[in-house]
Amino acid sequence: MPETDWTDRHVARWRSHWVDIHFDDEVEAVVTRISRLQRFLKGTIQTAVAEVGIQDFEYATLHSLMIRDTPGTASPTDLAEDLGVSGAGMTGRLDGLEKAGWVQRNPSPDDRRRVVVEITRSGAEIWRKAMALRGAQEEELVAVLSDRERAQLSRLLKKLTLWTEAPREVQ
Amino acid sequence: MPETDWTDRHVARWRSHWVDIHFDDEVEAVVTRISRLQRFLKGTIQTAVAEVGIQDFEYATLHSLMIRDTPGTASPTDLAEDLGVSGAGMTGRLDGLEKAGWVQRNPSPDDRRRVVVEITRSGAEIWRKAMALRGAQEEELVAVLSDRERAQLSRLLKKLTLWTEAPREVQ
DNA sequence: CGACATTACTTCGCTGGCGAAGTATTCGTC
DNA sequence: GACGAATACTTCGCCAGCGAAGTAATGTCG
């Protein structure tokens, strides 16, 4: 008897209760598993950042600062867009990060409307620590797949992301 | 030249900037793509529920009520656990849903501490409408894969979810 | 050059959600 | 069967984030 995961049980339940609603098992399974994996990953980040004494949204902001083309520096607007938060929300985040000494806000020399956010030494340090913990947990997860499977999964996921990222026609 | 997605560019950027940090490209790619797909799916739900005039967390609560073994009825605690919100948060959500007439709170006959949440006719109706819109968009996404690829992806994802759901040893 | 639109942030009022404390009920056990 | 622990919610005070309005600087174009 093959092992079942939460999603298998979910789909079976659905099948028996909602026979009248149009519903593709395989689609629902893929979508549900992606959601559940993301929930798990969110949990790993949560424990990783808690360990170094930082909050998840603070880590996310530092992370976004570090993974860009100009590592460690960006405008509040860029960060807000990357992280999917509003401008107002980013102002609040930066207030907190600045008070904690993890970033610094400087006026832009070219454009006096602009602000340049820069990560500090201690900000980069705490980010690295959280990164390491988080990375280790992610590797543990993906380690259940062989190299071949990992590449296969990556390829299939990329087919989906390419579609989501493609500019959509406006009807 | 093969097409690149956001994740490819992210990994390449990482490679060039952070050569000193331990980092597995394939792991990062898988994890990042899952996150980005989830973000996309969250967006599709957002537009679907907006169309029927309901908020995402309201939809999620109704959904959780409907997909369980006893469709349409549950305790606040069950719902809170399923949805990953606190008890206090669930009280707030139910207050809103009840005021909108989509659920009803009744005292449990067996245990006077308990509350039985039940979906109303209009609650079930609005849930179905949102479901249909959401389902259509998800099918559109997964349709970029062939049947064979879809099954393959589902199988690989299941390998991961099984691991995440397995009871972990306490060290 | 000057008026109007646009851009880049910040402030403000409000809302969803959290953890802790509170209330009521039921369970366990001596 | 009485008393302390556990369970099931709700209330309370607080915080992150949102949209809208506000402020200041820069573009645009007649």
mmCIF file of C-alpha atoms (C1' of nucleotides) in Angstrom:
data_model
loop_
_atom_site.group_PDB
_atom_site.id
_atom_site.type_symbol
_atom_site.label_atom_id
_atom_site.label_comp_id
_atom_site.label_asym_id
_atom_site.label_seq_id
_atom_site.Cartn_x
_atom_site.Cartn_y
_atom_site.Cartn_z
ATOM 1 C CA MET A 1 0.000 0.000 0.000
ATOM 2 C CA PRO A 2 1.568 3.287 -1.059
ATOM 3 C CA GLU A 3 1.974 5.998 1.564
ATOM 4 C CA THR A 4 -0.474 8.881 1.360
ATOM 5 C CA ASP A 5 0.264 12.510 2.140
ATOM 6 C CA TRP A 6 -2.114 15.188 3.387
ATOM 7 C CA THR A 7 -2.916 16.159 -0.182
ATOM 8 C CA ASP A 8 -3.909 12.613 -1.194
ATOM 9 C CA ARG A 9 -6.362 12.517 1.666
ATOM 10 C CA HIS A 10 -7.610 15.984 0.819
ATOM 11 C CA VAL A 11 -8.264 15.068 -2.795
ATOM 12 C CA ALA A 12 -9.993 11.811 -1.818
ATOM 13 C CA ARG A 13 -12.202 13.670 0.634
ATOM 14 C CA TRP A 14 -13.095 16.155 -2.027
ATOM 15 C CA ARG A 15 -13.905 13.424 -4.505
ATOM 16 C CA SER A 16 -16.384 11.800 -2.153
ATOM 17 C CA HIS A 17 -18.082 14.948 -0.897
ATOM 18 C CA TRP A 18 -18.219 17.225 -3.877
ATOM 19 C CA VAL A 19 -18.839 14.992 -6.846
ATOM 20 C CA ASP A 20 -20.912 17.683 -8.533
ATOM 21 C CA ILE A 21 -18.201 20.333 -8.647
ATOM 22 C CA HIS A 22 -15.846 20.287 -11.608
ATOM 23 C CA PHE A 23 -12.442 19.433 -10.315
ATOM 24 C CA ASP A 24 -9.222 17.984 -11.710
ATOM 25 C CA ASP A 25 -7.471 15.760 -9.165
ATOM 26 C CA GLU A 26 -4.009 16.177 -10.594
ATOM 27 C CA VAL A 27 -4.266 19.969 -10.775
ATOM 28 C CA GLU A 28 -5.569 20.207 -7.247
ATOM 29 C CA ALA A 29 -2.817 17.880 -6.031
ATOM 30 C CA VAL A 30 -0.037 19.946 -7.612
ATOM 31 C CA VAL A 31 -1.418 23.245 -6.368
ATOM 32 C CA THR A 32 -2.102 21.938 -2.877
ATOM 33 C CA ARG A 33 1.348 20.401 -2.520
ATOM 34 C CA ILE A 34 3.001 23.620 -3.584
ATOM 35 C CA SER A 35 0.996 25.493 -0.955
ATOM 36 C CA ARG A 36 1.833 22.979 1.736
ATOM 37 C CA LEU A 37 5.521 23.023 0.892
ATOM 38 C CA GLN A 38 5.553 26.792 1.019
ATOM 39 C CA ARG A 39 3.897 26.630 4.419
ATOM 40 C CA PHE A 40 6.646 24.282 5.570
ATOM 41 C CA LEU A 41 9.374 26.530 4.185
ATOM 42 C CA LYS A 42 7.831 29.492 5.950
ATOM 43 C CA GLY A 43 8.097 27.495 9.146
ATOM 44 C CA THR A 44 11.786 26.744 8.612
ATOM 45 C CA ILE A 45 12.496 30.432 8.078
ATOM 46 C CA GLN A 46 10.501 31.196 11.203
ATOM 47 C CA THR A 47 12.619 28.923 13.393
ATOM 48 C CA ALA A 48 15.862 30.039 11.734
ATOM 49 C CA VAL A 49 15.255 33.731 12.271
ATOM 50 C CA ALA A 50 13.932 33.211 15.794
ATOM 51 C CA GLU A 51 17.223 31.511 16.653
ATOM 52 C CA VAL A 52 19.251 34.583 15.732
ATOM 53 C CA GLY A 53 16.774 36.943 17.421
ATOM 54 C CA ILE A 54 15.135 38.666 14.498
ATOM 55 C CA GLN A 55 11.644 38.692 13.030
ATOM 56 C CA ASP A 56 10.699 37.110 9.727
ATOM 57 C CA PHE A 57 9.785 40.351 7.980
ATOM 58 C CA GLU A 58 13.033 41.915 9.163
ATOM 59 C CA TYR A 59 14.985 39.002 7.747
ATOM 60 C CA ALA A 60 13.047 39.212 4.493
ATOM 61 C CA THR A 61 13.888 42.884 4.148
ATOM 62 C CA LEU A 62 17.603 42.359 4.809
ATOM 63 C CA HIS A 63 17.521 39.410 2.412
ATOM 64 C CA SER A 64 15.982 41.474 -0.331
ATOM 65 C CA LEU A 65 18.670 44.073 0.255
ATOM 66 C CA MET A 66 21.410 41.486 -0.149
ATOM 67 C CA ILE A 67 20.242 39.436 -3.116
ATOM 68 C CA ARG A 68 20.031 42.292 -5.574
ATOM 69 C CA ASP A 69 22.380 43.479 -8.271
ATOM 70 C CA THR A 70 23.774 46.155 -5.963
ATOM 71 C CA PRO A 71 24.120 44.074 -2.800
ATOM 72 C CA GLY A 72 23.413 45.905 0.429
ATOM 73 C CA THR A 73 21.868 49.033 -1.020
ATOM 74 C CA ALA A 74 18.481 49.907 -2.523
ATOM 75 C CA SER A 75 15.654 52.417 -2.468
ATOM 76 C CA PRO A 76 12.596 51.886 -0.251
ATOM 77 C CA THR A 77 10.417 51.628 -3.358
ATOM 78 C CA ASP A 78 12.557 48.855 -4.875
ATOM 79 C CA LEU A 79 12.407 46.911 -1.631
ATOM 80 C CA ALA A 80 8.652 47.399 -1.319
ATOM 81 C CA GLU A 81 8.069 46.088 -4.841
ATOM 82 C CA ASP A 82 10.357 43.099 -4.379
ATOM 83 C CA LEU A 83 8.753 42.122 -1.128
ATOM 84 C CA GLY A 84 5.201 42.810 -2.181
ATOM 85 C CA VAL A 85 4.457 45.296 0.570
ATOM 86 C CA SER A 86 3.144 48.825 0.275
ATOM 87 C CA GLY A 87 5.323 51.898 0.460
ATOM 88 C CA ALA A 88 3.806 52.738 3.802
ATOM 89 C CA GLY A 89 4.618 49.269 5.072
ATOM 90 C CA MET A 90 8.214 49.622 3.945
ATOM 91 C CA THR A 91 8.576 52.917 5.781
ATOM 92 C CA GLY A 92 7.506 51.100 8.935
ATOM 93 C CA ARG A 93 9.900 48.222 8.373
ATOM 94 C CA LEU A 94 12.818 50.534 7.724
ATOM 95 C CA ASP A 95 12.006 52.532 10.863
ATOM 96 C CA GLY A 96 12.393 49.343 12.874
ATOM 97 C CA LEU A 97 15.502 48.118 11.079
ATOM 98 C CA GLU A 98 17.151 51.506 11.419
ATOM 99 C CA LYS A 99 16.390 51.683 15.132
ATOM 100 C CA ALA A 100 17.888 48.210 15.562
ATOM 101 C CA GLY A 101 21.000 49.392 13.699
ATOM 102 C CA TRP A 102 20.743 46.909 10.830
ATOM 103 C CA VAL A 103 20.238 49.448 8.068
ATOM 104 C CA GLN A 104 20.904 53.118 7.519
ATOM 105 C CA ARG A 105 18.898 55.657 5.528
ATOM 106 C CA ASN A 106 20.851 58.252 3.592
ATOM 107 C CA PRO A 107 19.601 60.961 1.260
ATOM 108 C CA SER A 108 20.413 60.335 -2.378
ATOM 109 C CA PRO A 109 22.951 62.831 -3.763
ATOM 110 C CA ASP A 110 21.338 62.950 -7.241
ATOM 111 C CA ASP A 111 17.683 63.243 -6.361
ATOM 112 C CA ARG A 112 16.586 64.842 -3.144
ATOM 113 C CA ARG A 113 13.297 62.929 -3.113
ATOM 114 C CA ARG A 114 15.158 59.650 -2.956
ATOM 115 C CA VAL A 115 16.450 57.713 0.014
ATOM 116 C CA VAL A 116 19.273 55.179 -0.188
ATOM 117 C CA VAL A 117 18.912 52.283 2.223
ATOM 118 C CA GLU A 118 22.170 50.620 3.133
ATOM 119 C CA ILE A 119 22.759 47.543 5.219
ATOM 120 C CA THR A 120 25.145 47.927 8.153
ATOM 121 C CA ARG A 121 27.874 45.552 9.253
ATOM 122 C CA SER A 122 25.720 44.145 12.049
ATOM 123 C CA GLY A 123 22.760 43.856 9.676
ATOM 124 C CA ALA A 124 24.808 41.807 7.224
ATOM 125 C CA GLU A 125 26.104 39.640 10.053
ATOM 126 C CA ILE A 126 22.701 38.725 11.422
ATOM 127 C CA TRP A 127 21.438 38.085 7.902
ATOM 128 C CA ARG A 128 24.279 35.641 7.274
ATOM 129 C CA LYS A 129 23.597 33.731 10.450
ATOM 130 C CA ALA A 130 19.896 33.385 9.622
ATOM 131 C CA MET A 131 20.783 32.418 6.033
ATOM 132 C CA ALA A 132 23.018 29.598 7.158
ATOM 133 C CA LEU A 133 20.354 28.112 9.435
ATOM 134 C CA ARG A 134 17.690 28.477 6.831
ATOM 135 C CA GLY A 135 19.814 27.033 4.057
ATOM 136 C CA ALA A 136 20.671 23.973 6.103
ATOM 137 C CA GLN A 137 17.015 23.163 6.648
ATOM 138 C CA GLU A 138 16.174 23.632 2.989
ATOM 139 C CA GLU A 139 18.964 21.314 1.972
ATOM 140 C CA GLU A 140 17.679 18.713 4.370
ATOM 141 C CA LEU A 141 14.313 18.880 2.667
ATOM 142 C CA VAL A 142 15.550 18.712 -0.898
ATOM 143 C CA ALA A 143 17.981 15.965 0.072
ATOM 144 C CA VAL A 144 15.126 13.467 -0.062
ATOM 145 C CA LEU A 145 15.408 13.707 -3.841
ATOM 146 C CA SER A 146 18.211 12.237 -5.911
ATOM 147 C CA ASP A 147 20.254 14.590 -8.096
ATOM 148 C CA ARG A 148 18.300 13.404 -11.095
ATOM 149 C CA GLU A 149 14.953 13.985 -9.428
ATOM 150 C CA ARG A 150 16.029 17.384 -8.185
ATOM 151 C CA ALA A 151 16.937 18.498 -11.687
ATOM 152 C CA GLN A 152 13.688 17.077 -13.018
ATOM 153 C CA LEU A 153 11.643 18.882 -10.386
ATOM 154 C CA SER A 154 13.483 22.112 -11.024
ATOM 155 C CA ARG A 155 12.806 21.799 -14.738
ATOM 156 C CA LEU A 156 9.090 21.145 -14.279
ATOM 157 C CA LEU A 157 8.709 24.010 -11.831
ATOM 158 C CA LYS A 158 10.517 26.294 -14.223
ATOM 159 C CA LYS A 159 7.980 25.490 -16.926
ATOM 160 C CA LEU A 160 5.329 26.820 -14.578
ATOM 161 C CA THR A 161 7.222 29.897 -13.384
ATOM 162 C CA LEU A 162 8.077 30.848 -16.954
ATOM 163 C CA TRP A 163 4.386 30.886 -17.712
ATOM 164 C CA THR A 164 3.546 32.935 -14.627
ATOM 165 C CA GLU A 165 6.243 35.454 -15.450
ATOM 166 C CA ALA A 166 5.333 35.826 -19.115
ATOM 167 C CA PRO A 167 3.650 39.118 -19.981
ATOM 168 C CA ARG A 168 -0.043 38.304 -20.280
ATOM 169 C CA GLU A 169 -2.225 39.514 -23.170
ATOM 170 C CA VAL A 170 -4.899 41.956 -22.102
ATOM 171 C CA GLN A 171 -8.161 40.745 -23.578
ATOM 172 C CA MET B 1 19.748 30.225 -25.879
ATOM 173 C CA PRO B 2 17.332 28.746 -23.354
ATOM 174 C CA GLU B 3 14.795 31.037 -21.701
ATOM 175 C CA THR B 4 15.583 32.084 -18.141
ATOM 176 C CA ASP B 5 13.079 32.675 -15.369
ATOM 177 C CA TRP B 6 13.375 35.011 -12.391
ATOM 178 C CA THR B 7 14.915 32.210 -10.351
ATOM 179 C CA ASP B 8 17.670 31.535 -12.896
ATOM 180 C CA ARG B 9 18.665 35.170 -12.775
ATOM 181 C CA HIS B 10 18.458 35.179 -8.990
ATOM 182 C CA VAL B 11 20.750 32.172 -8.692
ATOM 183 C CA ALA B 12 23.233 33.595 -11.189
ATOM 184 C CA ARG B 13 23.322 36.887 -9.304
ATOM 185 C CA TRP B 14 23.927 35.023 -6.091
ATOM 186 C CA ARG B 15 26.728 32.988 -7.638
ATOM 187 C CA SER B 16 28.585 36.066 -8.743
ATOM 188 C CA HIS B 17 28.120 38.145 -5.599
ATOM 189 C CA TRP B 18 28.313 35.662 -2.771
ATOM 190 C CA VAL B 19 30.925 33.154 -3.820
ATOM 191 C CA ASP B 20 32.056 32.729 -0.221
ATOM 192 C CA ILE B 21 28.712 31.585 1.167
ATOM 193 C CA HIS B 22 27.899 27.904 0.945
ATOM 194 C CA PHE B 23 25.010 27.536 -1.404
ATOM 195 C CA ASP B 24 23.543 24.790 -3.577
ATOM 196 C CA ASP B 25 22.165 26.180 -6.834
ATOM 197 C CA GLU B 26 19.690 23.384 -7.412
ATOM 198 C CA VAL B 27 18.296 23.546 -3.876
ATOM 199 C CA GLU B 28 17.926 27.289 -4.037
ATOM 200 C CA ALA B 29 16.258 27.031 -7.429
ATOM 201 C CA VAL B 30 13.673 24.511 -6.238
ATOM 202 C CA VAL B 31 12.870 26.429 -3.070
ATOM 203 C CA THR B 32 12.708 29.778 -4.826
ATOM 204 C CA ARG B 33 10.437 28.489 -7.577
ATOM 205 C CA ILE B 34 8.053 26.985 -5.049
ATOM 206 C CA SER B 35 7.891 30.329 -3.254
ATOM 207 C CA ARG B 36 7.315 32.236 -6.465
ATOM 208 C CA LEU B 37 4.595 29.863 -7.601
ATOM 209 C CA GLN B 38 2.864 30.179 -4.265
ATOM 210 C CA ARG B 39 3.013 33.941 -4.608
ATOM 211 C CA PHE B 40 1.385 33.626 -8.009
ATOM 212 C CA LEU B 41 -1.320 31.304 -6.673
ATOM 213 C CA LYS B 42 -2.023 33.731 -3.875
ATOM 214 C CA GLY B 43 -2.562 36.362 -6.537
ATOM 215 C CA THR B 44 -5.038 34.222 -8.456
ATOM 216 C CA ILE B 45 -7.052 33.635 -5.289
ATOM 217 C CA GLN B 46 -6.931 37.363 -4.620
ATOM 218 C CA THR B 47 -8.484 38.238 -7.962
ATOM 219 C CA ALA B 48 -10.991 35.391 -7.774
ATOM 220 C CA VAL B 49 -12.328 36.350 -4.353
ATOM 221 C CA ALA B 50 -12.337 40.050 -5.183
ATOM 222 C CA GLU B 51 -14.599 39.281 -8.126
ATOM 223 C CA VAL B 52 -17.265 37.741 -5.894
ATOM 224 C CA GLY B 53 -16.896 40.465 -3.268
ATOM 225 C CA ILE B 54 -15.210 38.676 -0.410
ATOM 226 C CA GLN B 55 -11.823 38.896 1.254
ATOM 227 C CA ASP B 56 -9.116 36.270 0.946
ATOM 228 C CA PHE B 57 -9.136 35.271 4.605
ATOM 229 C CA GLU B 58 -12.912 34.995 4.538
ATOM 230 C CA TYR B 59 -12.700 32.716 1.536
ATOM 231 C CA ALA B 60 -9.997 30.671 3.220
ATOM 232 C CA THR B 61 -12.150 30.184 6.285
ATOM 233 C CA LEU B 62 -15.196 29.125 4.288
ATOM 234 C CA HIS B 63 -12.956 26.843 2.240
ATOM 235 C CA SER B 64 -11.568 25.182 5.324
ATOM 236 C CA LEU B 65 -15.130 24.663 6.534
ATOM 237 C CA MET B 66 -16.083 22.966 3.287
ATOM 238 C CA ILE B 67 -13.129 20.691 2.593
ATOM 239 C CA ARG B 68 -13.249 18.757 5.834
ATOM 240 C CA ASP B 69 -14.698 15.375 6.663
ATOM 241 C CA THR B 70 -17.867 16.969 7.998
ATOM 242 C CA PRO B 71 -18.434 19.540 5.242
ATOM 243 C CA GLY B 72 -19.847 22.844 6.361
ATOM 244 C CA THR B 73 -19.417 22.400 10.092
ATOM 245 C CA ALA B 74 -16.474 22.579 12.482
ATOM 246 C CA SER B 75 -15.270 24.013 15.767
ATOM 247 C CA PRO B 76 -13.370 27.298 15.889
ATOM 248 C CA THR B 77 -10.320 25.470 17.212
ATOM 249 C CA ASP B 78 -10.283 23.031 14.286
ATOM 250 C CA LEU B 79 -10.536 25.884 11.821
ATOM 251 C CA ALA B 80 -7.810 27.856 13.575
ATOM 252 C CA GLU B 81 -5.423 24.895 13.448
ATOM 253 C CA ASP B 82 -6.162 24.131 9.805
ATOM 254 C CA LEU B 83 -5.653 27.704 8.744
ATOM 255 C CA GLY B 84 -2.657 28.350 10.939
ATOM 256 C CA VAL B 85 -4.175 31.278 12.799
ATOM 257 C CA SER B 86 -4.518 31.765 16.537
ATOM 258 C CA GLY B 87 -7.715 31.145 18.459
ATOM 259 C CA ALA B 88 -8.088 34.858 18.984
ATOM 260 C CA GLY B 89 -7.710 35.454 15.277
ATOM 261 C CA MET B 90 -10.373 32.884 14.510
ATOM 262 C CA THR B 91 -12.795 34.550 16.907
ATOM 263 C CA GLY B 92 -12.311 37.741 14.933
ATOM 264 C CA ARG B 93 -12.794 36.041 11.576
ATOM 265 C CA LEU B 94 -15.952 34.300 12.716
ATOM 266 C CA ASP B 95 -17.321 37.571 14.068
ATOM 267 C CA GLY B 96 -17.012 39.029 10.597
ATOM 268 C CA LEU B 97 -18.340 35.986 8.758
ATOM 269 C CA GLU B 98 -21.297 35.754 11.108
ATOM 270 C CA LYS B 99 -22.134 39.429 10.665
ATOM 271 C CA ALA B 100 -22.007 38.951 6.893
ATOM 272 C CA GLY B 101 -24.367 35.992 7.238
ATOM 273 C CA TRP B 102 -22.005 33.397 5.797
ATOM 274 C CA VAL B 103 -21.659 31.266 8.918
ATOM 275 C CA GLN B 104 -23.611 30.693 12.090
ATOM 276 C CA ARG B 105 -22.320 29.931 15.579
ATOM 277 C CA ASN B 106 -24.344 27.476 17.640
ATOM 278 C CA PRO B 107 -23.623 26.088 21.101
ATOM 279 C CA SER B 108 -22.644 22.433 21.094
ATOM 280 C CA PRO B 109 -25.295 20.226 22.696
ATOM 281 C CA ASP B 110 -22.730 17.807 24.246
ATOM 282 C CA ASP B 111 -20.212 20.221 25.675
ATOM 283 C CA ARG B 112 -21.198 23.672 26.768
ATOM 284 C CA ARG B 113 -17.667 25.023 26.261
ATOM 285 C CA ARG B 114 -17.830 24.178 22.580
ATOM 286 C CA VAL B 115 -19.162 26.165 19.661
ATOM 287 C CA VAL B 116 -20.292 24.622 16.386
ATOM 288 C CA VAL B 117 -19.631 26.774 13.346
ATOM 289 C CA GLU B 118 -21.919 26.074 10.427
ATOM 290 C CA ILE B 119 -21.838 27.518 6.940
ATOM 291 C CA THR B 120 -25.068 29.115 5.705
ATOM 292 C CA ARG B 121 -26.657 28.750 2.294
ATOM 293 C CA SER B 122 -25.338 32.135 1.168
ATOM 294 C CA GLY B 123 -21.898 31.282 2.569
ATOM 295 C CA ALA B 124 -21.757 28.079 0.557
ATOM 296 C CA GLU B 125 -22.932 29.914 -2.529
ATOM 297 C CA ILE B 126 -20.271 32.575 -2.437
ATOM 298 C CA TRP B 127 -17.626 29.957 -1.707
ATOM 299 C CA ARG B 128 -18.643 28.003 -4.799
ATOM 300 C CA LYS B 129 -18.448 31.051 -7.016
ATOM 301 C CA ALA B 130 -14.970 31.903 -5.767
ATOM 302 C CA MET B 131 -13.910 28.264 -6.097
ATOM 303 C CA ALA B 132 -14.930 28.122 -9.730
ATOM 304 C CA LEU B 133 -12.971 31.247 -10.627
ATOM 305 C CA ARG B 134 -9.962 30.110 -8.683
ATOM 306 C CA GLY B 135 -10.031 26.603 -10.120
ATOM 307 C CA ALA B 136 -10.158 27.886 -13.663
ATOM 308 C CA GLN B 137 -7.013 29.936 -13.165
ATOM 309 C CA GLU B 138 -5.158 27.073 -11.558
ATOM 310 C CA GLU B 139 -6.024 24.772 -14.422
ATOM 311 C CA GLU B 140 -4.727 27.354 -16.846
ATOM 312 C CA LEU B 141 -1.409 27.322 -15.026
ATOM 313 C CA VAL B 142 -1.020 23.574 -14.781
ATOM 314 C CA ALA B 143 -2.155 23.216 -18.388
ATOM 315 C CA VAL B 144 1.323 24.222 -19.526
ATOM 316 C CA LEU B 145 2.417 20.728 -18.504
ATOM 317 C CA SER B 146 1.556 17.551 -20.374
ATOM 318 C CA ASP B 147 -0.335 14.826 -18.526
ATOM 319 C CA ARG B 148 2.898 12.915 -18.118
ATOM 320 C CA GLU B 149 4.766 15.940 -16.749
ATOM 321 C CA ARG B 150 1.917 16.749 -14.421
ATOM 322 C CA ALA B 151 1.998 13.284 -12.902
ATOM 323 C CA GLN B 152 5.770 13.449 -12.639
ATOM 324 C CA LEU B 153 5.648 16.806 -10.891
ATOM 325 C CA SER B 154 2.959 15.611 -8.533
ATOM 326 C CA ARG B 155 5.054 12.552 -7.667
ATOM 327 C CA LEU B 156 8.195 14.584 -6.977
ATOM 328 C CA LEU B 157 6.323 17.120 -4.863
ATOM 329 C CA LYS B 158 4.750 14.278 -2.908
ATOM 330 C CA LYS B 159 8.185 12.958 -2.039
ATOM 331 C CA LEU B 160 8.875 16.298 -0.402
ATOM 332 C CA THR B 161 5.523 16.697 1.347
ATOM 333 C CA LEU B 162 5.747 13.172 2.742
ATOM 334 C CA TRP B 163 9.028 14.125 4.349
ATOM 335 C CA THR B 164 7.662 17.369 5.747
ATOM 336 C CA GLU B 165 4.641 15.592 7.191
ATOM 337 C CA ALA B 166 6.592 12.730 8.748
ATOM 338 C CA PRO B 167 6.833 12.907 12.546
ATOM 339 C CA ARG B 168 10.304 14.241 13.287
ATOM 340 C CA GLU B 169 12.587 12.710 15.914
ATOM 341 C CA VAL B 170 13.263 14.982 18.870
ATOM 342 C CA GLN B 171 17.010 15.093 19.408
ATOM 343 C "C1'" DC C 1 9.741 80.360 -17.420
ATOM 344 C "C1'" DG C 2 5.728 78.659 -15.226
ATOM 345 C "C1'" DA C 3 1.927 75.568 -14.392
ATOM 346 C "C1'" DC C 4 0.629 70.807 -13.913
ATOM 347 C "C1'" DA C 5 1.708 66.026 -13.695
ATOM 348 C "C1'" DT C 6 4.667 62.623 -11.785
ATOM 349 C "C1'" DT C 7 7.736 60.492 -8.526
ATOM 350 C "C1'" DA C 8 9.451 59.279 -3.864
ATOM 351 C "C1'" DC C 9 8.707 58.977 0.329
ATOM 352 C "C1'" DT C 10 6.096 59.738 5.046
ATOM 353 C "C1'" DT C 11 2.063 60.349 8.041
ATOM 354 C "C1'" DC C 12 -2.472 58.971 9.473
ATOM 355 C "C1'" DG C 13 -6.444 56.228 10.541
ATOM 356 C "C1'" DC C 14 -7.932 51.707 10.377
ATOM 357 C "C1'" DT C 15 -7.925 46.542 10.265
ATOM 358 C "C1'" DG C 16 -6.461 41.619 10.762
ATOM 359 C "C1'" DG C 17 -3.945 38.866 13.695
ATOM 360 C "C1'" DC C 18 -1.080 37.689 17.823
ATOM 361 C "C1'" DG C 19 -0.090 36.386 22.694
ATOM 362 C "C1'" DA C 20 -1.640 36.723 27.281
ATOM 363 C "C1'" DA C 21 -5.168 36.985 30.468
ATOM 364 C "C1'" DG C 22 -10.013 36.057 31.554
ATOM 365 C "C1'" DT C 23 -14.347 33.127 31.871
ATOM 366 C "C1'" DA C 24 -16.817 29.091 31.806
ATOM 367 C "C1'" DT C 25 -17.032 24.218 31.569
ATOM 368 C "C1'" DT C 26 -15.356 19.522 31.859
ATOM 369 C "C1'" DC C 27 -11.913 15.984 33.181
ATOM 370 C "C1'" DG C 28 -9.004 13.389 36.482
ATOM 371 C "C1'" DT C 29 -7.902 11.713 40.742
ATOM 372 C "C1'" DC C 30 -7.337 11.112 45.541
ATOM 373 C "C1'" DG D 1 -17.598 14.601 45.395
ATOM 374 C "C1'" DA D 2 -14.347 18.271 45.762
ATOM 375 C "C1'" DC D 3 -10.394 20.556 44.032
ATOM 376 C "C1'" DG D 4 -6.768 21.443 40.738
ATOM 377 C "C1'" DA D 5 -5.624 20.772 35.838
ATOM 378 C "C1'" DA D 6 -7.061 20.927 31.248
ATOM 379 C "C1'" DT D 7 -10.020 22.512 27.427
ATOM 380 C "C1'" DA D 8 -12.676 25.852 24.567
ATOM 381 C "C1'" DC D 9 -13.527 29.835 23.585
ATOM 382 C "C1'" DT D 10 -13.511 35.334 24.123
ATOM 383 C "C1'" DT D 11 -11.597 39.817 25.479
ATOM 384 C "C1'" DC D 12 -7.804 42.984 25.638
ATOM 385 C "C1'" DG D 13 -3.758 45.537 24.390
ATOM 386 C "C1'" DC D 14 -0.545 45.728 20.930
ATOM 387 C "C1'" DC D 15 1.782 45.515 16.265
ATOM 388 C "C1'" DA D 16 2.499 45.047 11.153
ATOM 389 C "C1'" DG D 17 0.606 46.456 7.038
ATOM 390 C "C1'" DC D 18 -2.792 48.797 3.967
ATOM 391 C "C1'" DG D 19 -4.869 52.692 1.304
ATOM 392 C "C1'" DA D 20 -5.414 57.494 1.129
ATOM 393 C "C1'" DA D 21 -3.810 61.896 1.918
ATOM 394 C "C1'" DG D 22 0.163 64.922 2.651
ATOM 395 C "C1'" DT D 23 4.892 66.919 1.550
ATOM 396 C "C1'" DA D 24 8.632 67.790 -1.177
ATOM 397 C "C1'" DA D 25 11.309 67.426 -5.295
ATOM 398 C "C1'" DT D 26 11.712 66.596 -10.211
ATOM 399 C "C1'" DG D 27 9.850 66.146 -15.187
ATOM 400 C "C1'" DT D 28 7.219 67.911 -19.009
ATOM 401 C "C1'" DC D 29 5.694 71.015 -22.270
ATOM 402 C "C1'" DG D 30 3.302 75.000 -24.069
#
